[in-house]
PDB file of C-alpha atoms and ligand atoms in Angstrom:
ATOM      1  CA  MET A 218     120.071  68.919 125.670  1.00  0.00           C
ATOM      2  CA  ASP A 219     116.721  69.278 123.997  1.00  0.00           C
ATOM      3  CA  ASN A 220     115.368  72.039 126.277  1.00  0.00           C
ATOM      4  CA  LEU A 221     118.718  74.221 126.776  1.00  0.00           C
ATOM      5  CA  PHE A 222     117.310  76.947 125.130  1.00  0.00           C
ATOM      6  CA  ALA A 223     113.976  77.156 126.096  1.00  0.00           C
ATOM      7  CA  ARG A 224     115.836  77.026 129.792  1.00  0.00           C
ATOM      8  CA  ILE A 225     117.495  80.201 128.560  1.00  0.00           C
ATOM      9  CA  ILE A 226     114.349  81.683 127.877  1.00  0.00           C
ATOM     10  CA  ALA A 227     113.140  80.968 130.965  1.00  0.00           C
ATOM     11  CA  ARG A 228     116.082  82.438 132.674  1.00  0.00           C
ATOM     12  CA  GLU A 229     116.793  79.232 134.497  1.00  0.00           C
ATOM     13  CA  ILE A 230     120.183  79.099 132.945  1.00  0.00           C
ATOM     14  CA  PRO A 231     122.299  82.045 132.597  1.00  0.00           C
ATOM     15  CA  ALA A 232     123.127  83.684 129.405  1.00  0.00           C
ATOM     16  CA  THR A 233     124.311  87.065 128.453  1.00  0.00           C
ATOM     17  CA  ILE A 234     121.330  88.359 126.385  1.00  0.00           C
ATOM     18  CA  LEU A 235     121.786  90.896 123.933  1.00  0.00           C
ATOM     19  CA  TYR A 236     118.419  91.455 122.728  1.00  0.00           C
ATOM     20  CA  GLU A 237     114.553  90.350 123.829  1.00  0.00           C
ATOM     21  CA  ASP A 238     111.036  90.694 122.777  1.00  0.00           C
ATOM     22  CA  ASP A 239     108.232  88.931 122.779  1.00  0.00           C
ATOM     23  CA  GLN A 240     108.971  86.616 119.756  1.00  0.00           C
ATOM     24  CA  VAL A 241     112.890  86.156 119.649  1.00  0.00           C
ATOM     25  CA  LEU A 242     115.912  86.212 122.280  1.00  0.00           C
ATOM     26  CA  ALA A 243     119.192  87.044 121.170  1.00  0.00           C
ATOM     27  CA  PHE A 244     122.308  85.847 123.505  1.00  0.00           C
ATOM     28  CA  GLN A 245     126.200  85.176 123.314  1.00  0.00           C
ATOM     29  CA  ASP A 246     127.080  81.901 122.151  1.00  0.00           C
ATOM     30  CA  VAL A 247     128.955  80.320 125.243  1.00  0.00           C
ATOM     31  CA  ALA A 248     131.956  78.761 122.966  1.00  0.00           C
ATOM     32  CA  PRO A 249     132.424  81.850 120.293  1.00  0.00           C
ATOM     33  CA  GLN A 250     133.851  80.731 117.254  1.00  0.00           C
ATOM     34  CA  ALA A 251     134.449  84.234 116.399  1.00  0.00           C
ATOM     35  CA  PRO A 252     134.941  87.635 118.408  1.00  0.00           C
ATOM     36  CA  VAL A 253     131.219  88.344 117.592  1.00  0.00           C
ATOM     37  CA  HIS A 254     129.197  84.920 118.056  1.00  0.00           C
ATOM     38  CA  PHE A 255     125.675  85.417 119.136  1.00  0.00           C
ATOM     39  CA  LEU A 256     122.680  83.063 118.521  1.00  0.00           C
ATOM     40  CA  VAL A 257     119.153  84.346 117.609  1.00  0.00           C
ATOM     41  CA  ILE A 258     116.211  82.055 118.477  1.00  0.00           C
ATOM     42  CA  PRO A 259     112.455  82.245 118.398  1.00  0.00           C
ATOM     43  CA  LYS A 260     110.735  82.033 121.994  1.00  0.00           C
ATOM     44  CA  LYS A 261     108.345  79.769 120.261  1.00  0.00           C
ATOM     45  CA  HIS A 262     109.687  76.049 120.378  1.00  0.00           C
ATOM     46  CA  ILE A 263     110.597  75.182 116.544  1.00  0.00           C
ATOM     47  CA  ALA A 264     113.003  72.485 116.973  1.00  0.00           C
ATOM     48  CA  THR A 265     114.809  72.322 113.399  1.00  0.00           C
ATOM     49  CA  LEU A 266     114.612  74.781 110.408  1.00  0.00           C
ATOM     50  CA  ASN A 267     112.754  71.694 108.960  1.00  0.00           C
ATOM     51  CA  ASP A 268     109.950  72.220 111.272  1.00  0.00           C
ATOM     52  CA  LEU A 269     109.499  75.851 110.337  1.00  0.00           C
ATOM     53  CA  GLN A 270     105.729  76.143 108.748  1.00  0.00           C
ATOM     54  CA  GLU A 271     103.986  78.794 106.545  1.00  0.00           C
ATOM     55  CA  ALA A 272     102.646  80.510 109.585  1.00  0.00           C
ATOM     56  CA  ASP A 273     106.256  81.036 110.945  1.00  0.00           C
ATOM     57  CA  LYS A 274     107.290  83.490 107.664  1.00  0.00           C
ATOM     58  CA  ALA A 275     107.186  86.465 109.421  1.00  0.00           C
ATOM     59  CA  LEU A 276     108.990  85.260 112.457  1.00  0.00           C
ATOM     60  CA  ALA A 277     111.366  83.635 110.280  1.00  0.00           C
ATOM     61  CA  GLY A 278     111.988  87.292 108.741  1.00  0.00           C
ATOM     62  CA  HIS A 279     112.104  88.823 112.476  1.00  0.00           C
ATOM     63  CA  LEU A 280     115.002  86.005 113.458  1.00  0.00           C
ATOM     64  CA  LEU A 281     116.997  87.175 110.307  1.00  0.00           C
ATOM     65  CA  TYR A 282     116.426  90.914 110.702  1.00  0.00           C
ATOM     66  CA  THR A 283     117.126  90.803 114.424  1.00  0.00           C
ATOM     67  CA  ALA A 284     120.360  89.033 113.164  1.00  0.00           C
ATOM     68  CA  GLN A 285     121.551  91.817 110.985  1.00  0.00           C
ATOM     69  CA  ARG A 286     120.401  94.843 113.459  1.00  0.00           C
ATOM     70  CA  LEU A 287     122.402  93.410 116.278  1.00  0.00           C
ATOM     71  CA  ALA A 288     125.489  92.553 114.136  1.00  0.00           C
ATOM     72  CA  LEU A 289     125.297  95.971 112.785  1.00  0.00           C
ATOM     73  CA  GLU A 290     125.286  97.308 116.469  1.00  0.00           C
ATOM     74  CA  LEU A 291     128.376  94.942 117.328  1.00  0.00           C
ATOM     75  CA  GLY A 292     130.278  96.589 114.334  1.00  0.00           C
ATOM     76  CA  CYS A 293     130.155  94.076 111.995  1.00  0.00           C
ATOM     77  CA  ASP A 294     129.214  96.515 109.355  1.00  0.00           C
ATOM     78  CA  ASP A 295     132.226  95.298 106.985  1.00  0.00           C
ATOM     79  CA  GLY A 296     130.541  91.787 106.721  1.00  0.00           C
ATOM     80  CA  PHE A 297     129.138  89.055 108.783  1.00  0.00           C
ATOM     81  CA  ARG A 298     128.165  85.345 108.700  1.00  0.00           C
ATOM     82  CA  VAL A 299     124.538  83.811 109.467  1.00  0.00           C
ATOM     83  CA  VAL A 300     124.406  80.335 109.960  1.00  0.00           C
ATOM     84  CA  VAL A 301     121.664  77.805 110.701  1.00  0.00           C
ATOM     85  CA  ASN A 302     122.628  74.333 111.308  1.00  0.00           C
ATOM     86  CA  CYS A 303     119.554  71.947 110.583  1.00  0.00           C
ATOM     87  CA  LYS A 304     119.674  68.408 112.065  1.00  0.00           C
ATOM     88  CA  GLU A 305     122.452  65.968 112.401  1.00  0.00           C
ATOM     89  CA  LYS A 306     123.942  66.459 108.807  1.00  0.00           C
ATOM     90  CA  GLY A 307     124.016  70.149 109.228  1.00  0.00           C
ATOM     91  CA  GLY A 308     125.919  70.124 112.408  1.00  0.00           C
ATOM     92  CA  GLN A 309     122.725  71.012 114.636  1.00  0.00           C
ATOM     93  CA  THR A 310     123.572  69.750 118.594  1.00  0.00           C
ATOM     94  CA  VAL A 311     120.855  71.718 120.122  1.00  0.00           C
ATOM     95  CA  GLN A 312     117.052  70.970 118.950  1.00  0.00           C
ATOM     96  CA  HIS A 313     115.642  74.362 119.039  1.00  0.00           C
ATOM     97  CA  LEU A 314     115.895  76.570 116.168  1.00  0.00           C
ATOM     98  CA  HIS A 315     118.902  79.462 116.122  1.00  0.00           C
ATOM     99  CA  LEU A 316     120.529  81.266 114.059  1.00  0.00           C
ATOM    100  CA  HIS A 317     124.611  81.622 114.566  1.00  0.00           C
ATOM    101  CA  VAL A 318     125.835  85.122 113.797  1.00  0.00           C
ATOM    102  CA  LEU A 319     129.663  85.499 113.339  1.00  0.00           C
ATOM    103  CA  GLY A 320     131.661  88.378 112.662  1.00  0.00           C
ATOM    104  CA  GLN A 321     134.839  90.432 113.483  1.00  0.00           C
ATOM    105  CA  ARG A 322     136.744  88.049 111.506  1.00  0.00           C
ATOM    106  CA  ALA A 323     137.711  86.943 108.106  1.00  0.00           C
ATOM    107  CA  MET A 324     135.637  83.817 106.997  1.00  0.00           C
ATOM    108  CA  SER A 325     136.385  81.042 104.597  1.00  0.00           C
ATOM    109  CA  TRP A 326     134.280  79.126 102.176  1.00  0.00           C
ATOM    110  CA  PRO A 327     132.997  76.490 101.925  1.00  0.00           C
ATOM    111  CA  PRO A 328     132.604  75.636 105.609  1.00  0.00           C
ATOM    112  CA  GLY A 329     134.013  72.389 106.691  1.00  0.00           C
TER     113      GLY A 329
HETATM  114  P1  AMP B 433     124.625  73.942 116.607  1.00  0.00           P
HETATM  115  O1  AMP B 433     125.610  73.310 117.034  1.00  0.00           O
HETATM  116  O2  AMP B 433     124.174  74.642 115.578  1.00  0.00           O
HETATM  117  O3  AMP B 433     123.069  73.343 117.624  1.00  0.00           O
HETATM  118  O4  AMP B 433     124.673  75.280 117.840  1.00  0.00           O
HETATM  119  C1  AMP B 433     124.610  75.299 119.217  1.00  0.00           C
HETATM  120  C2  AMP B 433     125.179  76.193 119.534  1.00  0.00           C
HETATM  121  O5  AMP B 433     124.898  76.372 121.202  1.00  0.00           O
HETATM  122  C3  AMP B 433     126.863  75.832 119.949  1.00  0.00           C
HETATM  123  O6  AMP B 433     127.249  77.028 119.203  1.00  0.00           O
HETATM  124  C4  AMP B 433     127.144  76.206 121.144  1.00  0.00           C
HETATM  125  O7  AMP B 433     128.472  76.971 122.017  1.00  0.00           O
HETATM  126  C5  AMP B 433     125.808  77.104 121.926  1.00  0.00           C
HETATM  127  N1  AMP B 433     125.439  76.712 123.362  1.00  0.00           N
HETATM  128  C6  AMP B 433     125.260  75.301 123.936  1.00  0.00           C
HETATM  129  N2  AMP B 433     125.002  75.817 125.252  1.00  0.00           N
HETATM  130  C7  AMP B 433     125.359  77.159 125.239  1.00  0.00           C
HETATM  131  C8  AMP B 433     124.701  78.048 126.574  1.00  0.00           C
HETATM  132  N3  AMP B 433     124.376  77.423 127.342  1.00  0.00           N
HETATM  133  N4  AMP B 433     124.746  79.119 126.353  1.00  0.00           N
HETATM  134  C9  AMP B 433     124.975  79.805 124.826  1.00  0.00           C
HETATM  135  N5  AMP B 433     125.220  79.178 124.128  1.00  0.00           N
HETATM  136  C10 AMP B 433     125.382  77.559 124.306  1.00  0.00           C
END
């Protein structure tokens, strides 16, 4: 599973792409947990949030801003959730940093 999102960036496996620029890619989650559920990833390979470096701070902001712009485009102006699962205890299954964006349903807290 390590290279799964790299393969989506390379168009080796299909995805429903919502946004792309030179730094980031956003696409629909294949197993959506809400009416709106997409992922925003850096094109640069960063395995986990723990691997983010100081030099990546602008990229991190770009990922978050992309999440917000797309969430609003998809009608989530009444609220949405952004989640980053980090490593095994955080529930991360794909070893390429990704922001989950979930919306169009009520969310509870805390997560399980
Ligand atoms: P995480 O558990 O935080 O690592 O999240 C990985 C996410 O990737 C899950 O929500 C999966 O449904 C999603 N996913 C796995 N394979 C694909 C794929 N081929 N295209 C889109 N999303 C995927």
